Coordinates of C-alpha atoms and ligand atoms in Angstrom, one line a residue:
M1 CA 2.3 2.8 5.1
G2 CA 4.4 3.2 8.2
T3 CA 4.7 6.2 10.4
P4 CA 6.4 9.0 8.5
N5 CA 9.8 10.4 9.6
R6 CA 10.9 12.9 7.1
I7 CA 8.3 15.3 5.7
A8 CA 8.7 17.7 2.8
I9 CA 6.3 20.6 2.4
V10 CA 6.2 22.3 -1.0
G11 CA 4.9 25.9 -0.7
G12 CA 5.6 28.4 2.2
G13 CA 2.2 30.1 2.3
V14 CA 0.0 30.0 5.4
A15 CA -1.2 26.5 4.5
G16 CA 2.3 25.0 4.4
F17 CA 3.4 27.0 7.4
S18 CA 0.3 25.9 9.4
A19 CA 1.0 22.3 8.5
A20 CA 4.5 22.5 9.8
Q21 CA 3.3 24.1 13.0
E22 CA 0.6 21.5 13.5
L23 CA 3.0 18.6 12.8
R24 CA 5.1 19.8 15.7
A25 CA 2.1 20.5 17.9
R26 CA 1.0 16.9 17.3
G27 CA 4.4 15.7 18.4
H28 CA 6.0 14.8 15.1
A29 CA 9.7 14.6 15.9
G30 CA 11.2 13.8 12.5
P31 CA 12.7 16.3 10.1
I32 CA 10.5 18.8 8.3
I33 CA 11.7 20.5 5.2
L34 CA 9.8 23.5 3.9
V35 CA 10.5 24.2 0.2
S36 CA 9.4 27.8 -0.3
A37 CA 9.9 29.7 -3.5
E38 CA 9.6 33.0 -1.7
G39 CA 11.8 32.3 1.3
L40 CA 10.5 32.7 4.9
P41 CA 6.7 32.3 4.9
Y42 CA 4.8 35.6 5.1
D43 CA 1.1 36.5 5.3
R44 CA -0.8 37.6 2.2
P45 CA -3.8 39.5 3.5
P46 CA -1.7 42.6 4.5
L47 CA -0.5 42.8 0.9
S48 CA -3.7 44.6 0.0
K49 CA -4.0 46.4 3.3
G50 CA -1.3 47.6 5.7
Y51 CA 1.7 46.5 3.6
L52 CA 0.3 48.2 0.5
L53 CA -0.4 51.3 2.6
G54 CA 3.1 51.3 4.0
T55 CA 2.0 50.9 7.6
E56 CA 3.4 47.3 7.9
D57 CA 6.8 46.3 6.6
A58 CA 8.2 42.9 5.4
A59 CA 9.3 41.9 8.9
R60 CA 5.9 42.6 10.4
I61 CA 4.1 40.3 7.9
L62 CA 6.3 37.2 8.4
L63 CA 4.2 34.3 9.7
A64 CA 6.9 33.6 12.3
P65 CA 10.3 35.2 13.0
E66 CA 13.4 33.4 11.6
A67 CA 14.3 32.0 15.0
W68 CA 11.0 30.0 15.1
Y69 CA 12.2 27.7 12.4
A70 CA 15.4 26.8 14.2
E71 CA 13.5 26.3 17.5
H72 CA 11.0 24.0 15.8
G73 CA 13.4 22.1 13.6
V74 CA 11.8 23.3 10.4
E75 CA 14.4 23.7 7.6
V76 CA 13.4 26.3 5.1
V77 CA 14.8 25.7 1.6
T78 CA 14.4 28.8 -0.6
A79 CA 13.8 27.1 -3.9
R80 CA 11.1 26.2 -6.4
A81 CA 10.1 22.6 -6.7
T82 CA 9.8 21.6 -10.3
A83 CA 8.6 18.0 -10.1
L84 CA 7.8 15.0 -7.9
D85 CA 9.2 11.6 -8.6
L86 CA 6.8 9.1 -7.3
S87 CA 8.3 6.1 -9.1
A88 CA 10.3 4.7 -6.2
D89 CA 9.1 3.6 -2.7
R90 CA 10.1 6.9 -1.2
P91 CA 8.8 9.9 -3.1
V92 CA 11.3 12.6 -4.1
V93 CA 10.9 16.4 -4.6
A94 CA 13.0 17.7 -7.4
L95 CA 14.2 21.3 -7.1
A96 CA 14.9 23.8 -9.9
D97 CA 18.7 23.5 -9.2
G98 CA 18.6 19.7 -9.7
T99 CA 18.6 18.9 -5.9
R100 CA 16.5 15.9 -5.1
L101 CA 14.9 15.7 -1.6
G102 CA 13.6 12.3 -0.5
A103 CA 10.8 12.2 2.0
D104 CA 8.4 9.8 3.6
R105 CA 5.5 12.1 2.9
I106 CA 5.1 15.2 0.8
L107 CA 2.6 18.0 1.4
L108 CA 1.8 20.2 -1.6
A109 CA 0.7 23.7 -0.5
T110 CA 1.4 25.5 -3.7
G111 CA -1.4 28.1 -3.4
A112 CA -3.0 29.9 -6.3
L113 CA -2.0 32.2 -9.1
P114 CA -3.8 35.4 -10.1
R115 CA -6.0 35.1 -13.1
H116 CA -4.8 37.3 -16.0
L117 CA -7.1 39.5 -18.1
G118 CA -7.7 37.5 -21.3
I119 CA -8.2 40.5 -23.5
P120 CA -5.9 42.3 -26.0
G121 CA -3.4 44.2 -23.9
G122 CA -4.5 42.3 -20.8
D123 CA -0.8 41.5 -20.0
R124 CA -0.3 45.2 -19.2
A125 CA -2.4 44.8 -16.0
L126 CA -0.6 44.3 -12.7
T127 CA -1.8 41.6 -10.4
L128 CA -1.5 41.1 -6.6
R129 CA -0.6 37.8 -5.1
S130 CA 3.0 38.1 -3.8
R131 CA 5.0 40.5 -1.8
A132 CA 6.9 41.4 -5.0
D133 CA 3.6 42.2 -6.6
A134 CA 2.7 44.5 -3.7
D135 CA 6.0 46.2 -4.0
A136 CA 5.4 46.8 -7.7
L137 CA 1.9 48.1 -7.0
R138 CA 3.1 50.4 -4.2
R139 CA 5.4 52.1 -6.7
V140 CA 2.5 53.2 -8.9
L141 CA 0.0 54.1 -6.2
V142 CA 1.3 57.7 -5.8
P143 CA -0.7 60.9 -5.3
G144 CA -2.5 61.9 -8.5
A145 CA -1.8 58.7 -10.4
R146 CA -4.8 57.3 -12.3
I147 CA -5.3 53.7 -11.4
A148 CA -7.9 51.5 -13.1
V149 CA -8.7 48.4 -11.1
V150 CA -10.5 45.7 -13.0
G151 CA -12.6 43.5 -10.8
A152 CA -14.5 44.8 -7.7
G153 CA -14.3 41.7 -5.6
L154 CA -12.5 41.5 -2.3
I155 CA -9.0 42.2 -3.5
G156 CA -9.9 44.7 -6.2
A157 CA -12.0 46.7 -3.7
E158 CA -9.1 46.6 -1.2
V159 CA -6.6 47.8 -3.8
A160 CA -8.9 50.6 -4.9
S161 CA -9.4 51.7 -1.3
A162 CA -5.7 51.7 -0.7
A163 CA -5.1 53.6 -3.9
A164 CA -7.6 56.3 -2.8
A165 CA -6.0 56.4 0.7
L166 CA -2.6 57.0 -0.9
G167 CA -4.0 59.9 -3.0
A168 CA -4.3 58.1 -6.3
E169 CA -7.4 58.5 -8.5
A170 CA -8.9 55.1 -8.6
T171 CA -11.5 53.8 -11.0
L172 CA -13.0 50.4 -10.1
I173 CA -14.5 48.5 -13.1
D174 CA -16.7 45.4 -12.8
P175 CA -19.4 44.0 -15.0
V176 CA -21.5 43.2 -12.0
A177 CA -23.1 45.9 -9.8
P178 CA -23.0 45.4 -6.9
P179 CA -20.3 42.7 -6.7
L180 CA -19.9 40.3 -3.8
V181 CA -23.6 39.4 -3.4
P182 CA -22.8 35.7 -3.0
A183 CA -20.2 36.6 -0.3
V184 CA -22.1 39.1 1.9
G185 CA -25.7 39.1 0.6
E186 CA -27.3 41.9 -1.5
D187 CA -27.9 44.4 1.2
L188 CA -24.4 44.7 2.5
A189 CA -23.0 44.4 -1.0
L190 CA -24.9 47.5 -2.0
R191 CA -23.8 49.4 1.1
L192 CA -20.1 48.4 0.5
H193 CA -20.3 49.3 -3.1
A194 CA -21.8 52.7 -2.4
M195 CA -18.8 53.4 -0.1
H196 CA -16.5 53.5 -3.1
G197 CA -18.1 56.7 -4.4
E198 CA -18.3 58.2 -0.9
R199 CA -14.5 57.7 -0.5
G200 CA -13.5 59.0 -3.9
V201 CA -13.3 55.8 -5.9
A202 CA -15.2 55.9 -9.2
A203 CA -17.1 52.6 -9.5
L204 CA -18.1 51.8 -13.1
A205 CA -20.3 49.0 -14.3
G206 CA -18.7 47.7 -17.5
T207 CA -16.8 45.0 -19.2
P208 CA -13.2 45.7 -20.3
V209 CA -12.5 44.4 -23.8
A210 CA -9.0 45.7 -24.4
I211 CA -6.2 47.8 -22.8
E212 CA -4.9 50.1 -25.5
D213 CA -2.2 52.8 -25.7
G214 CA -3.4 56.1 -24.3
A215 CA -3.1 59.1 -26.4
H216 CA -0.8 61.9 -25.1
D217 CA -2.3 63.2 -21.8
A218 CA -4.7 60.3 -21.5
G219 CA -2.0 58.3 -19.8
P220 CA 0.0 55.3 -21.0
H221 CA -3.1 53.0 -20.9
L222 CA -6.7 53.2 -22.0
V223 CA -9.1 50.6 -20.7
R224 CA -11.7 50.1 -23.4
L225 CA -15.1 48.9 -22.2
A226 CA -17.6 46.9 -24.3
D227 CA -20.0 49.9 -24.6
G228 CA -17.2 52.0 -26.1
R229 CA -16.3 54.0 -23.0
A230 CA -12.6 54.3 -22.3
V231 CA -10.9 54.8 -18.9
P232 CA -7.5 56.5 -19.1
A233 CA -5.0 55.1 -16.6
D234 CA -1.3 55.4 -15.6
A235 CA -1.6 51.8 -14.3
V236 CA -4.1 49.0 -14.6
V237 CA -4.6 46.4 -11.9
A238 CA -6.5 43.2 -12.4
G239 CA -8.3 41.6 -9.4
I240 CA -10.3 39.0 -11.1
G241 CA -9.7 35.9 -9.1
V242 CA -7.2 33.1 -8.9
T243 CA -6.5 29.7 -10.3
P244 CA -5.1 26.9 -8.2
D245 CA -1.4 26.2 -8.8
T246 CA -1.7 22.5 -9.6
A247 CA 1.4 22.4 -12.0
V248 CA 3.6 20.1 -9.9
A249 CA 0.7 17.9 -8.8
A250 CA -0.7 17.5 -12.3
A251 CA 2.7 16.7 -13.8
A252 CA 3.1 14.0 -11.1
G253 CA -0.2 12.4 -12.2
L254 CA -2.2 13.3 -9.1
E255 CA -5.9 13.8 -9.6
T256 CA -6.8 17.4 -10.2
D257 CA -10.1 19.1 -11.0
D258 CA -9.8 22.9 -10.8
G259 CA -7.6 22.1 -7.8
I260 CA -5.7 19.2 -6.3
V261 CA -8.5 16.8 -5.3
V262 CA -8.1 16.0 -1.6
G263 CA -10.0 14.2 1.1
P264 CA -10.9 16.1 4.4
D265 CA -7.5 15.0 5.7
G266 CA -5.6 16.4 2.8
S267 CA -5.0 13.0 1.2
T268 CA -4.5 13.0 -2.6
S269 CA -4.7 10.2 -5.1
H270 CA -1.2 9.1 -4.1
P271 CA -0.8 7.6 -0.6
A272 CA 2.5 9.4 0.2
V273 CA 1.3 12.9 -1.1
Y274 CA -1.0 15.3 0.7
A275 CA -2.1 18.7 -0.3
A276 CA -3.6 21.8 1.5
G277 CA -4.7 25.4 1.0
D278 CA -5.8 27.4 -2.0
A279 CA -4.3 24.8 -4.4
T280 CA -6.8 22.2 -3.3
R281 CA -10.4 21.2 -3.6
V282 CA -12.0 18.9 -1.0
R283 CA -14.0 15.9 -2.0
R284 CA -16.5 15.0 0.8
Q285 CA -18.0 11.6 1.2
D286 CA -20.8 12.4 3.5
G287 CA -23.5 10.3 1.8
V288 CA -23.0 11.7 -1.6
V289 CA -19.5 12.2 -3.1
R290 CA -19.2 15.8 -4.0
L291 CA -16.4 18.2 -4.8
Q292 CA -16.6 21.4 -2.8
R293 CA -15.8 24.8 -4.2
R294 CA -12.3 26.0 -3.5
A295 CA -12.1 28.1 -0.4
E296 CA -9.6 30.8 -1.3
H297 CA -9.6 32.3 2.2
W298 CA -7.0 32.6 4.9
E299 CA -8.7 30.6 7.7
A300 CA -9.6 27.8 5.3
A301 CA -5.9 27.6 4.3
V302 CA -4.8 27.4 7.9
R303 CA -7.4 24.7 8.7
S304 CA -6.6 22.6 5.7
G305 CA -2.9 22.8 6.6
Q306 CA -3.7 21.6 10.0
A307 CA -6.0 18.8 8.7
A308 CA -3.3 17.6 6.3
A309 CA -0.8 17.5 9.2
A310 CA -3.2 15.2 11.0
G311 CA -3.7 13.1 7.9
I312 CA 0.0 12.7 7.3
L313 CA 0.4 11.4 10.9
G314 CA -2.5 9.0 10.4
E315 CA -4.7 10.9 12.8
A316 CA -8.3 12.0 12.3
P317 CA -8.5 15.6 11.1
P318 CA -10.3 18.0 13.4
E319 CA -13.9 19.0 12.7
F320 CA -14.0 22.6 11.5
G321 CA -17.2 24.6 11.6
A322 CA -18.6 27.1 9.1
P323 CA -16.1 28.9 6.8
W324 CA -15.2 32.5 7.6
F325 CA -13.4 35.3 6.0
W326 CA -12.7 39.0 6.6
S327 CA -11.9 42.0 4.4
D328 CA -10.9 45.6 5.2
R329 CA -11.6 48.5 2.9
H330 CA -12.3 52.2 3.3
G331 CA -11.7 52.0 7.0
V332 CA -14.4 49.4 7.7
H333 CA -14.0 45.8 8.6
V334 CA -16.1 43.2 6.9
E335 CA -16.6 39.6 8.1
A336 CA -18.8 36.8 6.9
V337 CA -19.4 33.2 8.0
G338 CA -21.2 30.3 6.4
T339 CA -22.9 31.0 3.1
M340 CA -24.7 34.2 2.2
D341 CA -25.6 33.0 -1.3
P342 CA -29.4 32.5 -1.5
R343 CA -28.9 30.5 -4.7
Q344 CA -27.5 27.7 -2.6
A345 CA -30.7 27.5 -0.5
P346 CA -34.1 27.8 -2.2
G347 CA -36.6 29.3 0.2
A348 CA -34.0 31.0 2.3
R349 CA -34.7 34.5 3.6
T350 CA -32.6 37.4 4.8
V351 CA -32.9 39.2 8.1
L352 CA -31.2 42.6 8.5
R353 CA -29.8 44.2 11.6
G354 CA -28.9 47.9 11.5
A355 CA -29.9 51.4 12.5
D356 CA -31.9 54.1 10.7
G357 CA -32.5 51.8 7.8
V358 CA -28.8 51.3 7.2
P359 CA -27.9 47.5 7.4
A360 CA -24.9 46.7 9.4
A361 CA -25.4 42.9 9.5
A362 CA -27.3 40.4 7.4
F363 CA -28.3 36.8 8.3
L364 CA -29.4 34.2 5.8
L365 CA -32.0 31.8 7.3
A366 CA -33.0 28.5 5.7
E367 CA -36.6 27.7 5.1
D368 CA -36.7 25.7 8.4
G369 CA -35.2 28.6 10.4
H370 CA -31.6 27.4 10.7
L371 CA -28.9 29.9 10.2
L372 CA -27.0 29.4 6.9
G373 CA -24.7 32.5 7.1
A374 CA -24.1 36.0 8.3
A375 CA -22.1 39.0 7.3
A376 CA -21.4 42.3 9.1
I377 CA -19.7 45.6 8.6
D378 CA -17.8 46.5 11.7
G379 CA -19.7 43.8 13.6
P380 CA -17.2 41.0 14.5
L381 CA -19.2 40.0 17.6
V382 CA -22.3 39.5 15.5
V383 CA -20.4 37.2 13.1
R384 CA -18.9 35.4 16.0
A385 CA -22.3 34.8 17.5
A386 CA -23.6 33.7 14.1
R387 CA -20.8 31.3 13.8
R388 CA -21.7 29.7 17.1
I389 CA -25.3 29.4 16.1
I390 CA -24.4 27.7 12.8
D391 CA -21.8 25.4 14.3
R392 CA -24.2 24.3 17.1
G393 CA -27.2 23.9 14.6
L394 CA -29.3 26.3 16.7
V395 CA -32.5 27.9 15.4
P396 CA -32.3 31.6 16.2
D397 CA -35.1 34.0 16.9
P398 CA -35.2 36.3 13.8
E399 CA -36.5 39.2 15.8
R400 CA -33.6 39.1 18.2
L401 CA -31.2 38.8 15.2
A402 CA -32.8 42.0 13.7
D403 CA -32.9 43.9 17.0
P404 CA -29.7 46.1 17.3
S405 CA -30.5 46.5 21.1
V406 CA -29.8 42.8 21.7
D407 CA -26.2 42.4 22.7
P408 CA -24.6 40.3 19.9
R409 CA -22.9 38.2 22.6
R410 CA -26.3 37.0 23.7
L411 CA -27.5 36.0 20.3
A412 CA -26.2 32.5 20.5
R413 CA -27.7 31.8 23.9
Ligands
FAD501 C1 -3.6 40.4 -1.6 C2 -4.4 39.3 -0.8 C3 -5.2 39.7 0.2 C4 -5.9 38.7 0.9 N1 -6.8 39.1 1.9 C5 -7.5 38.2 2.5 C6 -8.4 38.6 3.6 O1 -8.5 39.7 3.9 N2 -9.1 37.6 4.2 C7 -9.0 36.3 3.9 O2 -9.7 35.4 4.5 N3 -8.2 35.9 2.9 C8 -7.4 36.8 2.2 N4 -6.6 36.4 1.2 C9 -6.5 35.0 0.8 C10 -5.4 34.2 1.6 O3 -4.3 35.0 1.8 C11 -5.2 32.9 0.9 O4 -6.3 32.1 1.0 C12 -4.0 32.2 1.5 O5 -2.8 32.9 1.4 C13 -3.8 30.8 0.9 O6 -2.7 30.2 1.4 P1 -1.9 29.0 0.7 O7 -0.8 28.7 1.6 O8 -2.8 28.0 0.3 O9 -1.3 29.6 -0.6 P2 -0.3 30.9 -0.9 O10 -0.5 31.9 0.1 O11 -0.6 31.2 -2.3 O12 1.1 30.2 -0.8 C14 1.7 29.3 -1.7 C15 3.1 29.5 -1.7 O13 3.7 28.4 -2.4 C16 4.7 28.8 -3.2 N5 4.9 27.9 -4.3 C17 4.1 27.5 -5.3 N6 4.6 26.6 -6.1 C18 5.8 26.3 -5.6 C19 6.8 25.4 -5.9 N7 6.7 24.6 -7.0 N8 7.9 25.3 -5.2 C20 8.1 26.1 -4.1 N9 7.1 27.0 -3.7 C21 6.0 27.1 -4.4 C22 4.2 30.2 -3.7 O14 5.3 31.0 -4.2 C23 3.6 30.7 -2.4 O15 4.6 31.3 -1.6 C24 -5.8 37.4 0.5 C25 -4.9 37.0 -0.5 C26 -4.2 38.0 -1.2 C27 -3.3 37.6 -2.3

């Protein structure tokens, strides 16, 4: 296939936006059309943080001001793409209003959709993925409102934390206690979970089986748990994960497997179509062919957008190091890099760093001493050092990792 001129990006999340940015940074001079169902690309992490709390407005969370698109020759088309036509030499993106956009390459960056509670009454629960979802949630997070949040993972915990900060009475329900062990390790997961109670959020271990009508003063909803308990609520929010939005890709016959299957350069099973972000799942070919788990984090979406831009231009994608994410709740900042899931590394051991028996950071070390992952509460420098250690393949001294008097910036030396 020749060098592409006109490139159409479907999906204006951070993956699609990063791809447009990277195409220009790599010198692509041809037209770029960004088909975005939600208009100008905005950032999602603030939707459960500053935007939900009302400290950041819609303008503040835009990924770039409107002028950027004109300056960089990126045409934003506010529309939903309904199909791809790959039958001719040049692929076509079909929009909901019947418009057909031809392009030399198409990038699908359609993101993910929130999972819905598959229980009777589950459709009463609000979910949080878009700015419109956050606006709807903001309207119910008022002082005194009883909010039941189902799912105590990253987003559920952030919503419960915001609800409490806004004066609502939040109850956080999850069958697993503590949640997030695979993301931050058991010790930090326990500490983070304990914070809910300390900050006025009631954390319940339980499995919702139905959302029923509340009786009189119980509130409009009653979240029924498997053990018979019932949680009265004025509003119910489900934060139980996402599913990749593969609708357009699957209908076009592209290979999907719990995500659009892509190579490390975003290439799909069709040579003119690339994909990036939460919608995708990477198949690596390093010795064994294996499908990776979907990333579902902001930085991974940025990186995969950049990698797909390189792929589209026929260039090698950059090497990215260990995956990283952050989360903010109850006034603390959480970060993790690599993997903290001991199930992925038999023989691995955890080293803790903290003060007075309270862990502030945890490191997962492989049997041979290499660092697999790290997580920290209010410890970004520790995580940055851990990231360097992992990416350089260094074998750290566990005693120095554990010693809070060792400056985190010296850990990777
Ligand atoms: C509330 C919330 C908080 C988060 N907080 C954090 C955090 O603290 N840290 C972290 O690391 N990650 C966080 N994340 C995850 C991170 O935001 C996502 O990983 C990232 O947004 C994925 O980017 P994406 O571009 O792949 O998909 P998305 O952001 O989902 O964007 C996809 C876009 O494509 C559009 N689209 C879909 N189909 C079509 C179509 N057919 N035509 C046109 N447009 C279409 C969608 O409307 C959407 O605008 C958070 C996510 C949410 C929802």
